[in-house]
CSV table of C-alpha atoms in Angstrom, one decimal:
chain,number,residue,atom,x,y,z
A,1,MET,CA,47.0,7.8,126.1
A,2,ILE,CA,48.3,6.8,129.7
A,3,ASN,CA,46.4,4.7,132.3
A,4,LYS,CA,47.4,6.4,135.6
A,5,ARG,CA,46.6,3.2,137.6
A,6,LEU,CA,48.6,1.2,135.3
A,7,LEU,CA,51.4,3.9,135.7
A,8,ILE,CA,51.2,3.7,139.2
A,9,ARG,CA,51.6,0.0,139.6
A,10,ASN,CA,54.4,0.4,137.3
A,11,LEU,CA,56.5,2.9,139.2
A,12,LEU,CA,55.7,0.8,142.3
A,13,ALA,CA,56.9,-2.6,140.7
A,14,HIS,CA,60.0,-0.9,139.0
A,15,ASN,CA,62.0,-0.2,142.1
A,16,ASP,CA,62.2,1.4,145.3
A,17,GLU,CA,62.3,5.4,145.4
A,18,CYS,CA,65.1,6.6,143.1
A,19,SER,CA,66.0,9.8,141.0
A,20,PHE,CA,62.6,9.9,139.1
A,21,TYR,CA,59.9,9.0,141.3
A,22,ASP,CA,59.1,9.2,145.0
A,23,LYS,CA,56.7,7.8,147.4
A,24,LYS,CA,54.5,9.5,150.3
A,25,ARG,CA,52.0,8.0,152.6
A,26,GLN,CA,50.3,11.2,152.5
A,27,LEU,CA,50.8,15.2,151.8
A,28,ASN,CA,50.4,18.1,154.7
A,29,LEU,CA,50.2,21.4,153.1
A,30,HIS,CA,48.2,23.0,155.8
A,31,THR,CA,51.8,24.0,157.7
A,32,LYS,CA,55.0,25.5,156.3
A,33,GLU,CA,56.8,22.6,157.1
A,34,GLY,CA,54.7,20.3,154.8
A,35,LYS,CA,54.7,22.8,152.1
A,36,ALA,CA,58.5,22.9,152.5
A,37,LYS,CA,59.1,19.0,152.2
A,38,PHE,CA,56.8,19.0,149.0
A,39,LEU,CA,58.6,21.8,147.4
A,40,LYS,CA,62.1,20.6,148.2
A,41,HIS,CA,61.2,17.3,146.7
A,42,ILE,CA,59.8,18.7,143.3
A,43,CYS,CA,62.9,20.9,143.2
A,44,ALA,CA,65.1,17.7,143.4
A,45,LEU,CA,63.1,15.3,141.3
A,46,SER,CA,62.8,18.3,138.6
A,47,ASN,CA,66.5,19.1,138.6
A,48,SER,CA,67.4,15.5,138.2
A,49,ASN,CA,65.3,14.7,135.5
A,50,PRO,CA,65.3,17.5,133.2
A,51,SER,CA,64.8,15.2,129.8
A,52,ASN,CA,61.9,13.0,131.5
A,53,ASN,CA,58.8,13.0,133.4
A,54,SER,CA,58.9,12.6,137.3
A,55,TYR,CA,56.5,11.3,139.7
A,56,ILE,CA,55.5,11.4,143.4
A,57,VAL,CA,53.2,8.9,144.4
A,58,VAL,CA,51.0,9.3,147.4
A,59,GLY,CA,49.2,7.0,149.7
A,60,VAL,CA,51.6,4.0,149.7
A,61,GLU,CA,53.2,3.0,153.1
A,62,ASP,CA,57.1,3.4,152.5
A,63,GLU,CA,58.0,0.1,153.9
A,64,SER,CA,55.7,-2.4,152.7
A,65,ASN,CA,54.7,-0.5,149.4
A,66,GLU,CA,51.1,-1.7,150.6
A,67,ILE,CA,48.6,1.1,148.6
A,68,VAL,CA,46.6,2.6,151.4
A,69,GLY,CA,45.2,5.5,149.6
A,70,ASP,CA,44.4,9.2,151.0
A,71,ASP,CA,41.9,11.6,150.5
A,72,PHE,CA,40.5,13.1,147.4
A,73,PHE,CA,42.8,16.3,146.9
A,74,ASP,CA,41.7,19.0,144.6
A,75,ASP,CA,45.0,20.5,143.0
A,76,SER,CA,43.3,22.9,140.9
A,77,HIS,CA,45.8,26.0,142.1
A,78,ILE,CA,48.8,24.0,143.5
A,79,GLN,CA,50.8,25.2,140.6
A,80,ASN,CA,50.8,28.3,142.1
A,81,LEU,CA,52.5,27.2,145.3
A,82,VAL,CA,55.5,25.8,143.3
A,83,ASN,CA,55.6,29.0,141.5
A,84,ALA,CA,55.5,31.2,144.6
A,85,PHE,CA,58.6,29.4,146.0
A,86,LEU,CA,60.8,28.4,142.9
A,87,GLU,CA,62.6,30.3,140.4
A,88,ASN,CA,62.5,28.5,137.2
A,89,PRO,CA,59.5,26.1,138.4
A,90,PRO,CA,58.2,23.1,136.5
A,91,LYS,CA,55.1,22.3,135.3
A,92,ILE,CA,53.4,20.1,137.7
A,93,GLN,CA,49.8,18.3,137.9
A,94,TYR,CA,48.2,16.4,140.6
A,95,GLU,CA,45.7,13.7,139.9
A,96,ASN,CA,43.6,11.6,142.1
A,97,VAL,CA,43.5,7.9,141.0
A,98,PRO,CA,40.8,5.2,142.3
A,99,PHE,CA,41.8,1.5,143.0
A,100,PRO,CA,39.5,-1.3,143.5
A,101,ASN,CA,40.7,-2.2,146.7
A,102,LEU,CA,40.2,1.0,148.2
A,103,PRO,CA,37.0,2.7,149.7
A,104,LYS,CA,35.6,5.1,147.1
A,105,GLU,CA,36.3,8.1,149.3
A,106,ARG,CA,40.0,7.3,149.0
A,107,VAL,CA,42.1,7.5,146.2
A,108,VAL,CA,46.2,7.5,145.3
A,109,GLY,CA,47.6,10.9,144.3
A,110,LEU,CA,49.9,11.2,141.3
A,111,VAL,CA,51.9,14.2,141.3
A,112,THR,CA,53.6,14.4,137.5
A,113,ILE,CA,56.7,16.8,137.3
A,114,ARG,CA,57.1,18.0,133.5
A,115,PRO,CA,60.8,18.2,132.0
A,116,LYS,CA,62.5,21.6,132.2
A,117,SER,CA,65.8,23.0,130.5
A,118,LYS,CA,66.8,25.4,133.5
A,119,PRO,CA,67.4,24.1,136.9
A,120,SER,CA,65.0,25.2,140.0
A,121,PHE,CA,66.1,26.8,143.3
A,122,PHE,CA,64.2,28.4,146.1
A,123,LYS,CA,63.7,32.2,145.3
A,124,LYS,CA,62.5,32.9,149.0
A,125,ASN,CA,62.8,31.5,152.4
A,126,ILE,CA,60.2,28.8,153.6
A,127,HIS,CA,60.3,26.5,156.9
A,128,THR,CA,63.8,25.9,157.1
A,129,ILE,CA,64.9,26.2,153.7
A,130,PRO,CA,66.5,29.5,152.8
A,131,ALA,CA,66.4,31.3,149.4
A,132,GLN,CA,68.7,30.8,146.9
A,133,THR,CA,68.8,26.7,147.9
A,134,SER,CA,68.7,24.0,145.2
A,135,PHE,CA,68.1,20.2,145.5
A,136,ILE,CA,68.7,17.1,143.6
A,137,ARG,CA,68.0,13.4,143.9
A,138,VAL,CA,70.4,11.0,145.2
A,139,GLY,CA,69.1,7.5,145.2
A,140,SER,CA,66.0,7.9,147.4
A,141,ASN,CA,67.0,11.0,149.2
A,142,SER,CA,66.6,15.0,148.3
A,143,ILE,CA,70.0,16.8,148.8
A,144,PRO,CA,70.8,20.1,148.9
A,145,SER,CA,73.3,20.8,145.6
A,146,GLU,CA,75.0,23.6,143.9
A,147,TYR,CA,73.3,26.0,141.9
A,148,LYS,CA,74.9,24.7,138.4
A,149,ILE,CA,73.5,21.6,137.9
A,150,PRO,CA,74.5,19.4,134.6
A,151,TYR,CA,71.9,18.5,132.2
A,152,SER,CA,71.0,14.8,132.6
A,153,LYS,CA,69.4,12.0,130.3
A,154,GLN,CA,70.2,9.2,132.6
A,155,ASN,CA,66.6,8.2,133.3
A,156,LEU,CA,65.0,9.4,129.8
A,157,GLU,CA,64.5,5.6,128.4
A,158,THR,CA,63.8,3.9,131.6
A,159,VAL,CA,60.6,6.7,132.5
A,160,LEU,CA,59.7,6.5,128.4
A,161,ARG,CA,59.6,2.5,128.7
A,162,ILE,CA,57.4,2.6,132.1
A,163,GLU,CA,55.1,5.1,130.5
A,164,ASN,CA,54.6,3.1,127.3
A,165,ASN,CA,53.6,0.0,129.4
A,166,SER,CA,51.1,1.6,130.9
A,167,ARG,CA,49.1,2.8,127.9
A,168,ASN,CA,45.5,2.4,128.0
A,169,SER,CA,43.5,-0.2,126.0
A,170,ILE,CA,39.7,-0.6,125.1
A,171,ALA,CA,39.4,-3.2,127.7
A,172,HIS,CA,40.9,-1.5,130.4
A,173,THR,CA,38.2,1.2,129.7
A,174,LEU,CA,35.1,-0.9,129.1
A,175,ASP,CA,36.1,-2.8,132.5
A,176,SER,CA,36.4,0.3,134.1
A,177,VAL,CA,32.9,1.4,133.1
A,178,ILE,CA,31.4,-1.7,134.2
A,179,ASP,CA,33.3,-1.4,137.5
A,180,PHE,CA,32.1,1.9,138.1
A,181,VAL,CA,28.2,1.5,137.1
A,182,ASN,CA,27.5,-2.2,138.4
A,183,ASN,CA,30.0,-2.5,141.4
A,184,ARG,CA,31.2,0.9,142.9
A,185,HIS,CA,28.2,2.5,142.5
A,186,LYS,CA,25.4,0.3,142.5
A,187,ASP,CA,23.6,2.2,145.2
A,188,MET,CA,22.9,5.1,143.5
A,189,PRO,CA,21.9,6.4,139.8
A,190,SER,CA,25.3,6.2,137.5
A,191,LYS,CA,25.8,7.6,133.9
A,192,TYR,CA,28.6,7.7,131.3
A,193,LYS,CA,29.1,10.1,128.2
A,194,VAL,CA,31.6,9.4,125.0
A,195,PHE,CA,33.4,12.3,123.8
A,196,ARG,CA,34.9,12.4,120.3
A,197,GLU,CA,34.5,8.8,120.2
A,198,LEU,CA,37.4,8.3,122.5
A,199,PHE,CA,37.3,9.9,126.1
A,200,VAL,CA,34.7,8.3,128.5
A,201,ILE,CA,33.8,10.1,131.4
A,202,CYS,CA,31.4,8.1,134.3
A,203,TRP,CA,29.7,9.9,136.9
A,204,SER,CA,27.4,9.1,139.7
A,205,GLY,CA,25.4,10.8,142.6
A,206,ILE,CA,22.3,11.7,144.4
A,207,THR,CA,20.0,14.2,142.2
A,208,LYS,CA,18.3,16.9,144.5
A,209,LYS,CA,16.3,20.3,143.4
A,210,ILE,CA,17.0,23.2,145.3
A,211,ARG,CA,14.8,26.4,144.3
A,212,ASP,CA,14.2,24.6,140.4
A,213,LYS,CA,18.0,23.9,140.1
A,214,GLN,CA,19.1,20.1,139.9
A,215,PHE,CA,22.4,19.7,141.9
A,216,PHE,CA,24.1,16.1,142.6
A,217,SER,CA,25.4,15.4,145.8
A,218,ARG,CA,27.7,12.6,147.1
A,219,VAL,CA,29.5,12.9,143.5
A,220,ASP,CA,32.0,10.8,142.0
A,221,ILE,CA,33.1,11.8,138.5
A,222,GLU,CA,35.9,10.1,136.9
A,223,LEU,CA,37.6,10.3,133.1
A,224,VAL,CA,37.9,6.4,132.5
A,225,ASN,CA,40.6,6.3,129.8
A,226,GLU,CA,43.1,7.3,132.4
A,227,GLN,CA,41.6,6.4,135.7
A,228,ILE,CA,41.5,10.0,137.0
A,229,LYS,CA,38.9,11.0,139.7
A,230,LEU,CA,37.9,14.4,138.5
A,231,PHE,CA,35.7,15.3,141.4
A,232,TYR,CA,34.5,13.7,144.8
A,233,SER,CA,32.9,15.1,148.0
A,234,ALA,CA,30.9,13.6,150.5
A,235,GLN,CA,29.3,17.2,151.5
A,236,ASP,CA,29.2,19.8,148.6
A,237,VAL,CA,27.2,19.5,145.8
A,238,VAL,CA,27.5,20.4,142.0
A,239,THR,CA,26.0,21.0,138.9
A,240,ILE,CA,26.7,19.1,135.4
A,241,SER,CA,26.3,20.0,132.1
A,242,PHE,CA,27.7,19.1,128.9
A,243,ASP,CA,27.6,19.1,125.1
A,244,GLU,CA,29.3,17.1,122.5
A,245,SER,CA,32.9,18.3,123.1
A,246,SER,CA,32.8,19.4,126.5
A,247,PHE,CA,32.0,18.8,130.3
A,248,THR,CA,31.6,21.2,133.0
A,249,ILE,CA,31.4,20.7,136.7
A,250,THR,CA,30.3,23.7,138.7
A,251,GLU,CA,31.0,23.0,142.5
A,252,TYR,CA,29.0,24.7,145.3
A,253,VAL,CA,29.5,25.2,149.0
A,254,PRO,CA,26.8,25.3,151.3
A,255,LEU,CA,27.2,27.9,153.8
A,256,GLY,CA,25.1,29.8,156.6
A,257,LEU,CA,24.6,30.5,160.1
A,258,ASN,CA,21.7,29.3,162.5
A,259,ASP,CA,20.5,26.6,160.3
A,260,LYS,CA,19.9,29.0,157.4
A,261,THR,CA,21.9,27.3,154.4
A,262,SER,CA,22.5,28.8,150.9
A,263,TYR,CA,24.4,27.4,148.0
A,264,TYR,CA,27.4,29.4,147.0
A,265,PRO,CA,29.2,28.6,143.4
A,266,LEU,CA,32.7,28.2,144.3
A,267,GLU,CA,34.8,26.6,141.0
A,268,GLU,CA,33.9,25.8,137.7
A,269,GLN,CA,36.0,23.1,136.1
A,270,LYS,CA,35.5,22.8,132.3
A,271,LEU,CA,37.2,19.7,130.3
A,272,THR,CA,37.2,20.2,126.4
A,273,PHE,CA,38.1,17.4,124.1
A,274,PHE,CA,39.7,17.4,120.5
A,275,ASP,CA,39.7,15.3,118.0
A,276,ASN,CA,43.6,14.6,118.1
A,277,GLY,CA,43.4,12.8,121.3
A,278,TYR,CA,43.9,16.0,123.4
A,279,TYR,CA,42.2,17.4,126.2
A,280,LYS,CA,42.6,20.5,128.5
A,281,ILE,CA,41.2,21.3,131.8
A,282,GLU,CA,40.4,24.7,132.6
A,283,THR,CA,39.0,26.0,136.1
A,284,GLN,CA,37.6,29.5,137.1
A,285,MET,CA,36.9,30.5,140.7
A,286,LEU,CA,33.4,31.8,141.1
A,287,PHE,CA,33.6,32.3,145.0
A,288,GLU,CA,32.1,35.4,146.3
A,289,PRO,CA,31.8,34.5,150.2
A,290,PRO,CA,28.5,36.0,152.0
A,291,GLN,CA,29.3,38.9,154.5
A,292,TYR,CA,27.4,39.3,157.3
A,293,ASN,CA,27.1,41.5,160.3
A,294,ARG,CA,30.5,41.6,162.3
A,295,LYS,CA,29.0,42.3,165.6
A,296,MET,CA,27.0,39.0,165.4
A,297,LEU,CA,30.0,37.1,164.0
A,298,PHE,CA,32.1,38.1,166.9
A,299,HIS,CA,29.7,36.7,169.4
A,300,ILE,CA,29.5,33.4,167.0
A,301,TYR,CA,33.0,33.4,166.8
A,302,ASN,CA,33.9,33.5,170.5
A,303,ALA,CA,31.1,30.7,171.0
A,304,GLY,CA,33.3,28.2,168.9
A,305,LEU,CA,36.6,29.2,170.8
A,306,SER,CA,34.6,28.4,173.8
A,307,LEU,CA,33.4,25.1,172.3
A,308,LEU,CA,37.2,24.3,171.4
A,309,ALA,CA,38.3,25.0,174.9
A,310,LYS,CA,36.0,22.5,176.7
A,311,MET,CA,36.9,19.8,174.4
A,312,GLN,CA,40.6,20.5,175.4
A,313,LYS,CA,39.5,20.3,178.9
A,314,GLU,CA,37.6,17.0,177.9
A,315,ILE,CA,34.4,18.8,179.5
A,316,ALA,CA,31.2,17.0,178.2
A,317,LEU,CA,29.3,18.9,175.4
A,318,THR,CA,25.4,19.2,175.5
A,319,ASP,CA,23.2,17.8,172.4
A,320,ARG,CA,23.0,21.5,171.2
A,321,GLU,CA,26.9,22.1,171.4
A,322,LYS,CA,27.4,19.1,169.5
A,323,LYS,CA,25.4,20.2,166.8
A,324,ASP,CA,27.4,23.0,166.5
A,325,LEU,CA,30.6,21.3,166.5
A,326,GLU,CA,29.7,19.7,163.5
A,327,ASN,CA,29.2,22.8,161.7
A,328,LEU,CA,32.0,24.5,163.5
A,329,PRO,CA,34.7,24.3,160.8
A,330,TYR,CA,32.0,26.1,158.3
A,331,THR,CA,31.5,28.4,161.1
A,332,LEU,CA,35.3,29.4,161.3
A,333,MET,CA,35.7,29.9,157.6
A,334,LEU,CA,33.0,32.0,157.4
A,335,CYS,CA,34.6,34.1,160.1
A,336,PHE,CA,37.8,34.0,158.3
A,337,PHE,CA,36.2,35.4,155.0
A,338,ASN,CA,34.6,38.0,157.0
A,339,GLY,CA,37.7,39.7,158.3
A,340,PHE,CA,38.7,37.5,161.2
A,341,GLU,CA,42.3,36.8,160.3
A,342,GLU,CA,42.8,34.3,162.9
A,343,ALA,CA,40.0,32.1,162.5
A,344,LYS,CA,41.7,30.0,159.8
A,345,GLN,CA,44.8,29.5,162.0
A,346,LYS,CA,42.4,28.7,165.1
A,347,LEU,CA,40.9,25.9,162.9
A,348,ILE,CA,44.2,24.4,161.8
A,349,GLU,CA,44.7,24.2,165.3
A,350,ALA,CA,41.8,22.1,166.0
A,351,LYS,CA,42.5,19.3,163.8
A,352,PRO,CA,43.6,16.9,166.6
A,353,LEU,CA,40.4,17.7,168.3
A,354,LEU,CA,38.3,17.6,165.6
A,355,LYS,CA,39.8,14.4,164.4
A,356,GLN,CA,39.0,12.4,167.3
A,357,THR,CA,35.6,13.3,167.9
A,358,GLN,CA,33.0,9.9,167.7
A,359,ARG,CA,31.1,12.3,164.8
A,360,SER,CA,32.4,11.6,161.7
A,361,GLU,CA,30.7,14.4,160.1
A,362,VAL,CA,33.1,16.9,162.0
A,363,TYR,CA,36.5,15.9,160.7
A,364,THR,CA,34.7,15.5,157.3
A,365,ASN,CA,33.5,19.1,157.5
A,366,PHE,CA,36.7,20.1,158.7
A,367,LYS,CA,38.6,18.9,155.6
A,368,GLU,CA,35.8,20.1,153.5
A,369,ALA,CA,36.4,23.5,155.0
A,370,MET,CA,40.2,23.4,154.5
A,371,ARG,CA,39.8,22.5,150.8
A,372,VAL,CA,37.7,25.4,150.0
A,373,LEU,CA,40.4,27.9,152.2
A,374,ARG,CA,43.3,26.3,149.8
A,375,LYS,CA,41.4,26.9,146.7
A,376,VAL,CA,40.6,30.5,147.6
A,377,LYS,CA,44.3,31.2,148.6
A,378,TYR,CA,46.0,29.4,145.9
A,379,ASN,CA,43.6,31.5,143.6
A,380,LYS,CA,44.5,34.9,145.2
A,381,ASP,CA,47.9,34.2,145.0
A,382,SER,CA,47.8,33.3,141.0
């Protein structure tokens, strides 16, 4: 079992960016340009390493190699993005890896690209990349290549050595459980559960009852053996259930208008553990967005756009408008789910304005709303 934190350290220590791994300060999958860059690197790394895993490390400064982290990224349907644009798409996995020096809301992202036998190429256009284009890695660069790419085993031994040096140990597991409970989450209740005498999940959160149902907020859940953060959210709430062989997280989204909030199930994530040291993660989208009177939403939508216009002109907001601004990302998301197709793009365009506000809740809500929109989109595309 590979300890993903050790794996990242070993990748960074091994060499600068090369033909089997890349590093990024952050990913931007909100725009076509950002998606195109991500897909280009996936295509190039996959084609250059058909016989071994390739990796992208997210949350590292390019020049200094400093681990600065990035926001928790929920990848549950990111494979669908790869499948939508690449022919012969590789299997990929995005994992969130906590590091001791980072705030608990920040992680290092690890993209694992699995080996495959056939070369990948773009089957349709995206941004400036035309269909039928293929890429390979030359040093630290992803460059266009001819479609016929020779099968290579050049990095097989190197990658296997790095992975073997990243194997987990009992000491790593015990240290991580103690650190999770006593240090990183000493301000709230924490628990852990051992599955199949091998896997350890730790979780912490603030419990609250809503209509006789127990939820957890400010939730942090980790699969300790592999140093993977399974779930983190400063806003949304979850329910947790488990038996002797499985652990299930059901995420809920708080939505409503005029200060009337209800909790809507978004997605269920179930981990099932087996005696042979294997586990699988299955996700199921549950989201059914609430529907509102379109005439009422039209007025609310226009009020939101007027609020953004005032911010653009640097006009001072009233106390009520500041409260409306805090809820604006969720309001625009609700409008989008109720047929206002342009609301999503308006929200994306508002990112710089929302990020520069002095109220941190505003930008946090923006990121949470975009996360929900992304997950719903990927689910529809699957």
